[in-house]
PDB file of C-alpha atoms in Angstrom:
ATOM      1  CA  MET A   1      18.455   2.158  -0.949  1.00 50.00           C
ATOM      2  CA  ASN A   2      18.373   4.296  -4.068  1.00 57.00           C
ATOM      3  CA  ALA A   3      20.840   7.165  -3.603  1.00 51.00           C
ATOM      4  CA  ALA A   4      18.034   9.632  -4.382  1.00 53.00           C
ATOM      5  CA  LEU A   5      16.239   8.427  -1.266  1.00 65.00           C
ATOM      6  CA  GLN A   6      19.158   8.708   1.128  1.00 56.00           C
ATOM      7  CA  PRO A   7      18.472  11.347   3.799  1.00 49.00           C
ATOM      8  CA  SER A   8      21.899  12.822   3.050  1.00 49.00           C
ATOM      9  CA  ALA A   9      20.703  13.583  -0.489  1.00 56.00           C
ATOM     10  CA  THR A  10      18.263  16.163   0.902  1.00 70.00           C
ATOM     11  CA  THR A  11      18.233  18.656   3.729  1.00 85.00           C
ATOM     12  CA  VAL A  12      16.859  17.235   6.969  1.00 93.00           C
ATOM     13  CA  PRO A  13      14.621  19.865   8.613  1.00 93.00           C
ATOM     14  CA  ALA A  14      15.989  21.298  11.833  1.00 92.00           C
ATOM     15  CA  GLY A  15      14.916  19.332  14.883  1.00 90.00           C
ATOM     16  CA  MET A  16      13.712  16.299  12.903  1.00 95.00           C
ATOM     17  CA  HIS A  17      15.183  12.847  13.479  1.00 96.00           C
ATOM     18  CA  THR A  18      17.089  11.544  10.449  1.00 96.00           C
ATOM     19  CA  ASP A  19      15.024   8.342  10.523  1.00 97.00           C
ATOM     20  CA  GLU A  20      11.798  10.313  10.292  1.00 97.00           C
ATOM     21  CA  TRP A  21      13.101  12.287   7.344  1.00 97.00           C
ATOM     22  CA  ALA A  22      14.178   9.069   5.615  1.00 97.00           C
ATOM     23  CA  ALA A  23      10.670   7.664   6.106  1.00 98.00           C
ATOM     24  CA  ARG A  24       9.099  10.873   4.810  1.00 98.00           C
ATOM     25  CA  VAL A  25      11.248  10.883   1.673  1.00 98.00           C
ATOM     26  CA  GLU A  26      10.514   7.229   0.906  1.00 98.00           C
ATOM     27  CA  LEU A  27       6.759   7.618   1.464  1.00 98.00           C
ATOM     28  CA  ALA A  28       6.550  10.814  -0.576  1.00 98.00           C
ATOM     29  CA  ALA A  29       8.399   9.063  -3.408  1.00 98.00           C
ATOM     30  CA  CYS A  30       5.861   6.239  -3.219  1.00 98.00           C
ATOM     31  CA  TYR A  31       2.960   8.656  -3.610  1.00 98.00           C
ATOM     32  CA  ARG A  32       4.608   9.969  -6.775  1.00 98.00           C
ATOM     33  CA  VAL A  33       5.120   6.409  -8.046  1.00 98.00           C
ATOM     34  CA  PHE A  34       1.401   5.732  -7.530  1.00 98.00           C
ATOM     35  CA  ALA A  35       0.577   8.929  -9.422  1.00 98.00           C
ATOM     36  CA  MET A  36       2.851   7.851 -12.275  1.00 98.00           C
ATOM     37  CA  LEU A  37       1.162   4.428 -12.427  1.00 98.00           C
ATOM     38  CA  GLY A  38      -2.330   5.950 -12.361  1.00 98.00           C
ATOM     39  CA  TRP A  39      -3.190   4.324  -9.023  1.00 98.00           C
ATOM     40  CA  THR A  40      -4.960   7.453  -7.807  1.00 97.00           C
ATOM     41  CA  GLU A  41      -8.533   8.312  -6.867  1.00 96.00           C
ATOM     42  CA  MET A  42      -8.656  12.112  -7.019  1.00 96.00           C
ATOM     43  CA  ILE A  43      -7.638  13.188  -3.458  1.00 96.00           C
ATOM     44  CA  TYR A  44      -8.689   9.902  -1.841  1.00 95.00           C
ATOM     45  CA  ASN A  45      -7.031   6.647  -0.731  1.00 95.00           C
ATOM     46  CA  HIS A  46      -3.909   6.341   1.382  1.00 95.00           C
ATOM     47  CA  ILE A  47      -0.429   4.940   1.803  1.00 97.00           C
ATOM     48  CA  THR A  48       0.788   5.032   5.390  1.00 97.00           C
ATOM     49  CA  LEU A  49       4.152   4.258   6.951  1.00 98.00           C
ATOM     50  CA  ARG A  50       4.717   3.531  10.633  1.00 97.00           C
ATOM     51  CA  LEU A  51       7.640   5.410  12.142  1.00 97.00           C
ATOM     52  CA  PRO A  52      10.424   3.380  13.786  1.00 96.00           C
ATOM     53  CA  PRO A  53      10.952   3.364  17.579  1.00 96.00           C
ATOM     54  CA  SER A  54      14.015   5.577  17.090  1.00 97.00           C
ATOM     55  CA  VAL A  55      11.506   8.315  16.237  1.00 96.00           C
ATOM     56  CA  SER A  56       8.376   7.463  18.212  1.00 95.00           C
ATOM     57  CA  GLY A  57       9.751   5.533  21.193  1.00 95.00           C
ATOM     58  CA  SER A  58       7.071   3.265  22.637  1.00 93.00           C
ATOM     59  CA  ASP A  59       4.273   5.165  20.881  1.00 94.00           C
ATOM     60  CA  LYS A  60       2.864   4.058  17.556  1.00 94.00           C
ATOM     61  CA  GLN A  61       2.990   6.903  15.098  1.00 96.00           C
ATOM     62  CA  PHE A  62       2.648   6.935  11.346  1.00 97.00           C
ATOM     63  CA  LEU A  63       2.778   9.211   8.341  1.00 98.00           C
ATOM     64  CA  ILE A  64      -0.243   9.793   6.111  1.00 97.00           C
ATOM     65  CA  ASN A  65      -1.026  12.008   3.126  1.00 97.00           C
ATOM     66  CA  PRO A  66      -2.514  15.458   3.768  1.00 97.00           C
ATOM     67  CA  PHE A  67      -6.194  15.260   2.862  1.00 96.00           C
ATOM     68  CA  GLY A  68      -7.096  17.511  -0.036  1.00 96.00           C
ATOM     69  CA  LEU A  69      -3.882  17.075  -2.011  1.00 97.00           C
ATOM     70  CA  HIS A  70      -3.456  14.888  -5.076  1.00 98.00           C
ATOM     71  CA  TYR A  71      -0.731  12.251  -4.843  1.00 98.00           C
ATOM     72  CA  SER A  72       1.344  14.306  -7.286  1.00 98.00           C
ATOM     73  CA  GLU A  73       1.379  17.120  -4.705  1.00 98.00           C
ATOM     74  CA  VAL A  74       2.583  15.073  -1.734  1.00 98.00           C
ATOM     75  CA  THR A  75       6.068  15.937  -0.472  1.00 98.00           C
ATOM     76  CA  ALA A  76       8.308  14.756   2.337  1.00 98.00           C
ATOM     77  CA  ARG A  77       7.523  17.879   4.346  1.00 97.00           C
ATOM     78  CA  ASN A  78       3.754  18.036   3.895  1.00 97.00           C
ATOM     79  CA  LEU A  79       3.113  14.440   4.973  1.00 98.00           C
ATOM     80  CA  VAL A  80       1.233  14.444   8.285  1.00 97.00           C
ATOM     81  CA  LYS A  81       2.496  12.622  11.382  1.00 97.00           C
ATOM     82  CA  ILE A  82      -0.333  11.252  13.519  1.00 96.00           C
ATOM     83  CA  ASN A  83      -0.866   8.829  16.380  1.00 95.00           C
ATOM     84  CA  LEU A  84      -3.350   5.965  16.614  1.00 93.00           C
ATOM     85  CA  GLN A  85      -6.051   8.375  17.727  1.00 91.00           C
ATOM     86  CA  GLY A  86      -5.594  10.478  14.595  1.00 91.00           C
ATOM     87  CA  GLU A  87      -4.090  13.393  16.481  1.00 93.00           C
ATOM     88  CA  VAL A  88      -1.678  15.502  14.437  1.00 95.00           C
ATOM     89  CA  LEU A  89       1.773  15.465  16.057  1.00 96.00           C
ATOM     90  CA  ASP A  90       3.842  17.684  13.789  1.00 96.00           C
ATOM     91  CA  GLY A  91       1.801  20.883  13.709  1.00 93.00           C
ATOM     92  CA  SER A  92       0.618  20.225  10.160  1.00 96.00           C
ATOM     93  CA  PRO A  93      -2.116  22.599   8.945  1.00 95.00           C
ATOM     94  CA  HIS A  94      -3.548  19.822   6.770  1.00 95.00           C
ATOM     95  CA  PRO A  95      -6.512  17.664   7.810  1.00 93.00           C
ATOM     96  CA  VAL A  96      -6.497  13.875   7.850  1.00 93.00           C
ATOM     97  CA  ASN A  97      -9.240  11.849   6.176  1.00 89.00           C
ATOM     98  CA  PRO A  98     -11.036   9.724   8.830  1.00 84.00           C
ATOM     99  CA  ALA A  99     -11.725   7.062   6.209  1.00 76.00           C
ATOM    100  CA  GLY A 100      -7.993   6.519   5.896  1.00 73.00           C
ATOM    101  CA  PHE A 101      -7.048   6.888   9.502  1.00 80.00           C
ATOM    102  CA  THR A 102      -9.586   4.381  10.877  1.00 85.00           C
ATOM    103  CA  VAL A 103      -8.477   1.381   8.806  1.00 90.00           C
ATOM    104  CA  HIS A 104      -4.773   2.157   8.706  1.00 93.00           C
ATOM    105  CA  ALA A 105      -4.517   2.888  12.427  1.00 93.00           C
ATOM    106  CA  ALA A 106      -6.166  -0.437  13.273  1.00 94.00           C
ATOM    107  CA  ILE A 107      -3.740  -2.367  11.078  1.00 96.00           C
ATOM    108  CA  HIS A 108      -0.634  -0.487  12.248  1.00 96.00           C
ATOM    109  CA  ASP A 109      -1.695  -0.993  15.853  1.00 95.00           C
ATOM    110  CA  SER A 110      -2.645  -4.662  15.757  1.00 96.00           C
ATOM    111  CA  LEU A 111      -0.372  -6.310  13.179  1.00 96.00           C
ATOM    112  CA  PRO A 112       3.271  -6.154  14.367  1.00 93.00           C
ATOM    113  CA  GLY A 113       4.574  -6.677  10.833  1.00 94.00           C
ATOM    114  CA  ALA A 114       2.436  -3.943   9.288  1.00 97.00           C
ATOM    115  CA  HIS A 115       4.909  -1.093   9.014  1.00 96.00           C
ATOM    116  CA  CYS A 116       3.361   0.026   5.715  1.00 97.00           C
ATOM    117  CA  VAL A 117      -0.259  -0.103   4.523  1.00 98.00           C
ATOM    118  CA  MET A 118      -1.458   0.716   0.997  1.00 98.00           C
ATOM    119  CA  HIS A 119      -5.054   1.050  -0.219  1.00 97.00           C
ATOM    120  CA  THR A 120      -6.289   1.647  -3.779  1.00 98.00           C
ATOM    121  CA  HIS A 121      -9.503   1.964  -5.774  1.00 97.00           C
ATOM    122  CA  THR A 122      -8.118   1.032  -9.193  1.00 98.00           C
ATOM    123  CA  THR A 123     -10.660  -0.016 -11.813  1.00 98.00           C
ATOM    124  CA  ALA A 124      -9.326  -3.562 -11.993  1.00 98.00           C
ATOM    125  CA  GLY A 125      -9.085  -3.877  -8.218  1.00 98.00           C
ATOM    126  CA  VAL A 126     -12.619  -2.659  -7.550  1.00 98.00           C
ATOM    127  CA  ALA A 127     -13.989  -4.759 -10.423  1.00 98.00           C
ATOM    128  CA  VAL A 128     -12.544  -7.976  -8.999  1.00 98.00           C
ATOM    129  CA  ALA A 129     -13.646  -6.936  -5.496  1.00 98.00           C
ATOM    130  CA  CYS A 130     -17.213  -6.790  -6.843  1.00 98.00           C
ATOM    131  CA  LEU A 131     -17.125 -10.360  -8.171  1.00 97.00           C
ATOM    132  CA  LYS A 132     -18.896 -12.954  -6.038  1.00 95.00           C
ATOM    133  CA  ASP A 133     -15.940 -15.337  -6.349  1.00 94.00           C
ATOM    134  CA  GLY A 134     -13.319 -12.611  -6.104  1.00 96.00           C
ATOM    135  CA  LEU A 135      -9.810 -13.269  -7.346  1.00 96.00           C
ATOM    136  CA  GLN A 136      -9.534 -16.591  -9.130  1.00 95.00           C
ATOM    137  CA  GLN A 137      -6.445 -18.746  -9.562  1.00 95.00           C
ATOM    138  CA  THR A 138      -6.188 -18.438 -13.328  1.00 95.00           C
ATOM    139  CA  ASN A 139      -3.062 -16.432 -14.120  1.00 95.00           C
ATOM    140  CA  PHE A 140       0.653 -15.977 -13.484  1.00 94.00           C
ATOM    141  CA  TYR A 141       0.104 -13.342 -10.796  1.00 94.00           C
ATOM    142  CA  THR A 142      -2.625 -15.029  -8.778  1.00 96.00           C
ATOM    143  CA  ALA A 143      -0.410 -18.110  -8.755  1.00 95.00           C
ATOM    144  CA  GLN A 144       2.199 -16.105  -6.826  1.00 94.00           C
ATOM    145  CA  LEU A 145      -0.311 -15.126  -4.146  1.00 95.00           C
ATOM    146  CA  HIS A 146      -1.450 -18.592  -3.094  1.00 94.00           C
ATOM    147  CA  GLY A 147      -2.547 -18.515   0.537  1.00 95.00           C
ATOM    148  CA  MET A 148      -1.771 -14.796   0.803  1.00 96.00           C
ATOM    149  CA  VAL A 149      -5.157 -13.235  -0.061  1.00 98.00           C
ATOM    150  CA  ALA A 150      -7.826 -12.286   2.493  1.00 98.00           C
ATOM    151  CA  TYR A 151     -11.354 -10.954   1.948  1.00 98.00           C
ATOM    152  CA  HIS A 152     -13.374  -8.517   4.023  1.00 98.00           C
ATOM    153  CA  ASP A 153     -17.071  -7.897   3.430  1.00 97.00           C
ATOM    154  CA  PHE A 154     -18.239  -4.390   2.613  1.00 97.00           C
ATOM    155  CA  GLU A 155     -19.683  -2.440   5.550  1.00 95.00           C
ATOM    156  CA  GLY A 156     -19.855   1.003   3.970  1.00 92.00           C
ATOM    157  CA  ILE A 157     -17.418   3.907   4.156  1.00 89.00           C
ATOM    158  CA  THR A 158     -14.657   2.964   6.587  1.00 84.00           C
ATOM    159  CA  ILE A 159     -15.058   5.670   9.209  1.00 84.00           C
ATOM    160  CA  HIS A 160     -16.491   3.595  12.059  1.00 86.00           C
ATOM    161  CA  ALA A 161     -14.014   2.269  14.614  1.00 86.00           C
ATOM    162  CA  ASP A 162     -16.227  -0.695  15.470  1.00 91.00           C
ATOM    163  CA  GLU A 163     -15.416  -2.236  12.076  1.00 93.00           C
ATOM    164  CA  ALA A 164     -11.728  -2.597  12.993  1.00 93.00           C
ATOM    165  CA  PRO A 165     -11.994  -5.913  14.930  1.00 95.00           C
ATOM    166  CA  ARG A 166     -13.936  -7.510  12.086  1.00 96.00           C
ATOM    167  CA  LEU A 167     -11.464  -6.214   9.519  1.00 96.00           C
ATOM    168  CA  LEU A 168      -8.520  -7.569  11.495  1.00 97.00           C
ATOM    169  CA  LYS A 169     -10.244 -10.935  11.889  1.00 98.00           C
ATOM    170  CA  SER A 170     -10.804 -11.039   8.121  1.00 98.00           C
ATOM    171  CA  ILE A 171      -7.174 -10.192   7.408  1.00 98.00           C
ATOM    172  CA  GLY A 172      -5.574 -12.620   9.850  1.00 98.00           C
ATOM    173  CA  ASP A 173      -1.958 -12.833   8.725  1.00 96.00           C
ATOM    174  CA  LYS A 174      -2.607 -12.427   4.992  1.00 97.00           C
ATOM    175  CA  PRO A 175      -0.867  -9.376   3.461  1.00 97.00           C
ATOM    176  CA  ALA A 176      -2.968  -9.066   0.280  1.00 98.00           C
ATOM    177  CA  VAL A 177      -6.540  -8.019   1.005  1.00 98.00           C
ATOM    178  CA  VAL A 178      -9.570  -7.716  -1.244  1.00 98.00           C
ATOM    179  CA  LEU A 179     -12.089  -5.356   0.352  1.00 98.00           C
ATOM    180  CA  ARG A 180     -15.304  -6.620  -1.220  1.00 98.00           C
ATOM    181  CA  ASN A 181     -17.209  -4.068  -3.337  1.00 98.00           C
ATOM    182  CA  HIS A 182     -14.496  -1.573  -2.403  1.00 97.00           C
ATOM    183  CA  GLY A 183     -10.884  -2.078  -3.522  1.00 98.00           C
ATOM    184  CA  LEU A 184      -7.485  -3.534  -2.671  1.00 98.00           C
ATOM    185  CA  LEU A 185      -5.240  -3.283   0.378  1.00 98.00           C
ATOM    186  CA  ALA A 186      -1.750  -4.573   1.136  1.00 98.00           C
ATOM    187  CA  TRP A 187       0.525  -4.420   4.162  1.00 98.00           C
ATOM    188  CA  GLY A 188       4.100  -5.414   4.809  1.00 96.00           C
ATOM    189  CA  ALA A 189       7.263  -5.059   6.862  1.00 95.00           C
ATOM    190  CA  THR A 190       8.689  -2.388   4.554  1.00 95.00           C
ATOM    191  CA  LEU A 191       7.321   0.012   1.990  1.00 97.00           C
ATOM    192  CA  PRO A 192       8.986  -1.756  -0.979  1.00 96.00           C
ATOM    193  CA  GLN A 193       7.707  -5.162   0.181  1.00 95.00           C
ATOM    194  CA  THR A 194       4.175  -3.787   0.530  1.00 97.00           C
ATOM    195  CA  PHE A 195       4.464  -2.250  -2.922  1.00 97.00           C
ATOM    196  CA  ALA A 196       5.551  -5.597  -4.410  1.00 95.00           C
ATOM    197  CA  ILE A 197       2.555  -7.332  -2.842  1.00 96.00           C
ATOM    198  CA  LEU A 198       0.100  -4.682  -4.033  1.00 98.00           C
ATOM    199  CA  TRP A 199       1.631  -4.583  -7.525  1.00 97.00           C
ATOM    200  CA  THR A 200       1.250  -8.359  -7.861  1.00 96.00           C
ATOM    201  CA  LEU A 201      -2.339  -8.206  -6.590  1.00 98.00           C
ATOM    202  CA  GLN A 202      -3.134  -5.347  -8.969  1.00 98.00           C
ATOM    203  CA  ARG A 203      -1.635  -7.212 -11.943  1.00 97.00           C
ATOM    204  CA  ALA A 204      -3.609 -10.326 -11.007  1.00 97.00           C
ATOM    205  CA  CYS A 205      -6.808  -8.261 -11.077  1.00 98.00           C
ATOM    206  CA  GLU A 206      -5.922  -6.601 -14.379  1.00 98.00           C
ATOM    207  CA  ILE A 207      -5.248  -9.932 -16.089  1.00 96.00           C
ATOM    208  CA  GLN A 208      -8.392 -11.497 -14.644  1.00 96.00           C
ATOM    209  CA  MET A 209     -10.506  -8.586 -15.843  1.00 96.00           C
ATOM    210  CA  ALA A 210      -8.995  -8.866 -19.337  1.00 96.00           C
ATOM    211  CA  THR A 211      -9.413 -12.647 -19.400  1.00 95.00           C
ATOM    212  CA  PHE A 212     -13.020 -12.598 -18.263  1.00 93.00           C
ATOM    213  CA  SER A 213     -13.853  -9.949 -20.875  1.00 93.00           C
ATOM    214  CA  MET A 214     -13.025 -12.534 -23.547  1.00 92.00           C
ATOM    215  CA  GLY A 215     -15.368 -15.254 -22.380  1.00 85.00           C
ATOM    216  CA  GLY A 216     -16.117 -15.089 -18.705  1.00 80.00           C
ATOM    217  CA  ALA A 217     -14.847 -17.143 -15.788  1.00 79.00           C
ATOM    218  CA  GLN A 218     -15.795 -20.417 -17.444  1.00 82.00           C
ATOM    219  CA  ALA A 219     -13.336 -19.746 -20.289  1.00 82.00           C
ATOM    220  CA  ALA A 220     -10.313 -19.251 -18.016  1.00 91.00           C
ATOM    221  CA  ILE A 221      -7.776 -22.039 -17.552  1.00 92.00           C
ATOM    222  CA  PRO A 222      -7.427 -22.753 -13.819  1.00 93.00           C
ATOM    223  CA  VAL A 223      -4.040 -23.072 -12.140  1.00 95.00           C
ATOM    224  CA  SER A 224      -3.888 -26.134  -9.903  1.00 95.00           C
ATOM    225  CA  GLU A 225      -3.307 -25.850  -6.170  1.00 94.00           C
ATOM    226  CA  ALA A 226      -0.008 -27.696  -6.455  1.00 96.00           C
ATOM    227  CA  ILE A 227       1.321 -25.382  -9.175  1.00 95.00           C
ATOM    228  CA  ALA A 228       0.114 -22.256  -7.352  1.00 94.00           C
ATOM    229  CA  GLU A 229       1.781 -23.394  -4.124  1.00 92.00           C
ATOM    230  CA  ARG A 230       5.021 -23.945  -6.019  1.00 94.00           C
ATOM    231  CA  CYS A 231       4.776 -20.570  -7.777  1.00 92.00           C
ATOM    232  CA  THR A 232       4.277 -18.756  -4.483  1.00 89.00           C
ATOM    233  CA  ARG A 233       7.184 -20.651  -2.962  1.00 88.00           C
ATOM    234  CA  ASP A 234       9.426 -19.902  -5.960  1.00 87.00           C
ATOM    235  CA  ALA A 235       8.463 -16.217  -6.235  1.00 84.00           C
ATOM    236  CA  LEU A 236      11.157 -14.223  -4.467  1.00 74.00           C
ATOM    237  CA  GLN A 237       9.897 -10.652  -4.841  1.00 78.00           C
ATOM    238  CA  PHE A 238       8.370 -10.584  -1.339  1.00 77.00           C
ATOM    239  CA  ASN A 239      11.338 -12.247   0.382  1.00 78.00           C
ATOM    240  CA  PRO A 240      13.622  -9.960   2.452  1.00 75.00           C
ATOM    241  CA  ALA A 241      16.567 -12.202   1.554  1.00 73.00           C
ATOM    242  CA  HIS A 242      16.039 -11.197  -2.067  1.00 68.00           C
ATOM    243  CA  GLY A 243      15.351  -7.493  -1.609  1.00 71.00           C
ATOM    244  CA  ALA A 244      11.594  -7.768  -0.943  1.00 82.00           C
ATOM    245  CA  GLY A 245      10.668  -5.389  -3.753  1.00 90.00           C
ATOM    246  CA  ARG A 246      13.471  -2.884  -3.190  1.00 93.00           C
ATOM    247  CA  ASP A 247      14.938  -3.156  -6.697  1.00 92.00           C
ATOM    248  CA  VAL A 248      11.664  -2.628  -8.524  1.00 93.00           C
ATOM    249  CA  PHE A 249      10.587   0.204  -6.227  1.00 96.00           C
ATOM    250  CA  ASP A 250      13.910   2.007  -6.657  1.00 96.00           C
ATOM    251  CA  ALA A 251      13.662   1.603 -10.438  1.00 96.00           C
ATOM    252  CA  LEU A 252      10.285   3.334 -10.398  1.00 97.00           C
ATOM    253  CA  VAL A 253      11.603   6.122  -8.165  1.00 98.00           C
ATOM    254  CA  ARG A 254      14.367   6.723 -10.702  1.00 97.00           C
ATOM    255  CA  GLN A 255      11.646   7.151 -13.328  1.00 97.00           C
ATOM    256  CA  VAL A 256       9.905   9.696 -11.115  1.00 98.00           C
ATOM    257  CA  ASN A 257      13.192  11.517 -10.535  1.00 97.00           C
ATOM    258  CA  ARG A 258      13.747  12.001 -14.249  1.00 97.00           C
ATOM    259  CA  VAL A 259      10.464  13.909 -14.427  1.00 96.00           C
ATOM    260  CA  ASP A 260       9.878  15.630 -11.084  1.00 96.00           C
ATOM    261  CA  ARG A 261      11.914  15.597  -7.861  1.00 96.00           C
ATOM    262  CA  SER A 262       9.656  18.006  -5.998  1.00 97.00           C
ATOM    263  CA  TYR A 263       8.575  15.244  -3.573  1.00 97.00           C
ATOM    264  CA  LEU A 264      11.945  15.834  -1.878  1.00 96.00           C
ATOM    265  CA  GLU A 265      10.825  19.298  -0.786  1.00 91.00           C
TER     266      GLU A 265
END
């Protein structure tokens, strides 16, 4: 882990488990990375991180951004700890957006490997989500996501709990999700791994949008199934044995640190 993200590099609040503080620091840093990359939607969208059993015991608890703050204002201390019912557990004065809690809680609860969930409304992501055929296997980045992308049909603003079973059925075990007419979502075993998946999905959408602007889908050169399967197999950025995104995430945090370290507050 980047030295700037070690709990020892900051002051752990009295009475807080070191593992919770470490999670808070890493998640707050991620919000600042998203802000730096322009992956923001005013005060909306969410990145959530499930707390380890050393903190929550047998309960499932996770951290979410305080609703009303821009990503550039999120800090380790003002992140909100909630349970699967959306109840605030840390005395935070900040509200939680139901649109974020409903989807994220369902995924954290039902997918054992979903320790982190990220959702964005980037222009490229929403544009591809609005295409009838969705993400197409025509570029370097889609070729690294072969068999990893799920689709979920649009049902409106995600505040209704009854959508959760349908969403989970749509996702299955695929960590890169295109929410049709809506945006992108990724989940993973760690925050850096989830970031690597979302970054690859975002880049795939950006390149597709640029390619289609020069001649439409019919002008794109398709990548064969065999080549895409090999690319996904050869791509190591999601693999825990090869860091699972840790190196690239830490590099971006170092960029954030050179500008503003207030997320550590």
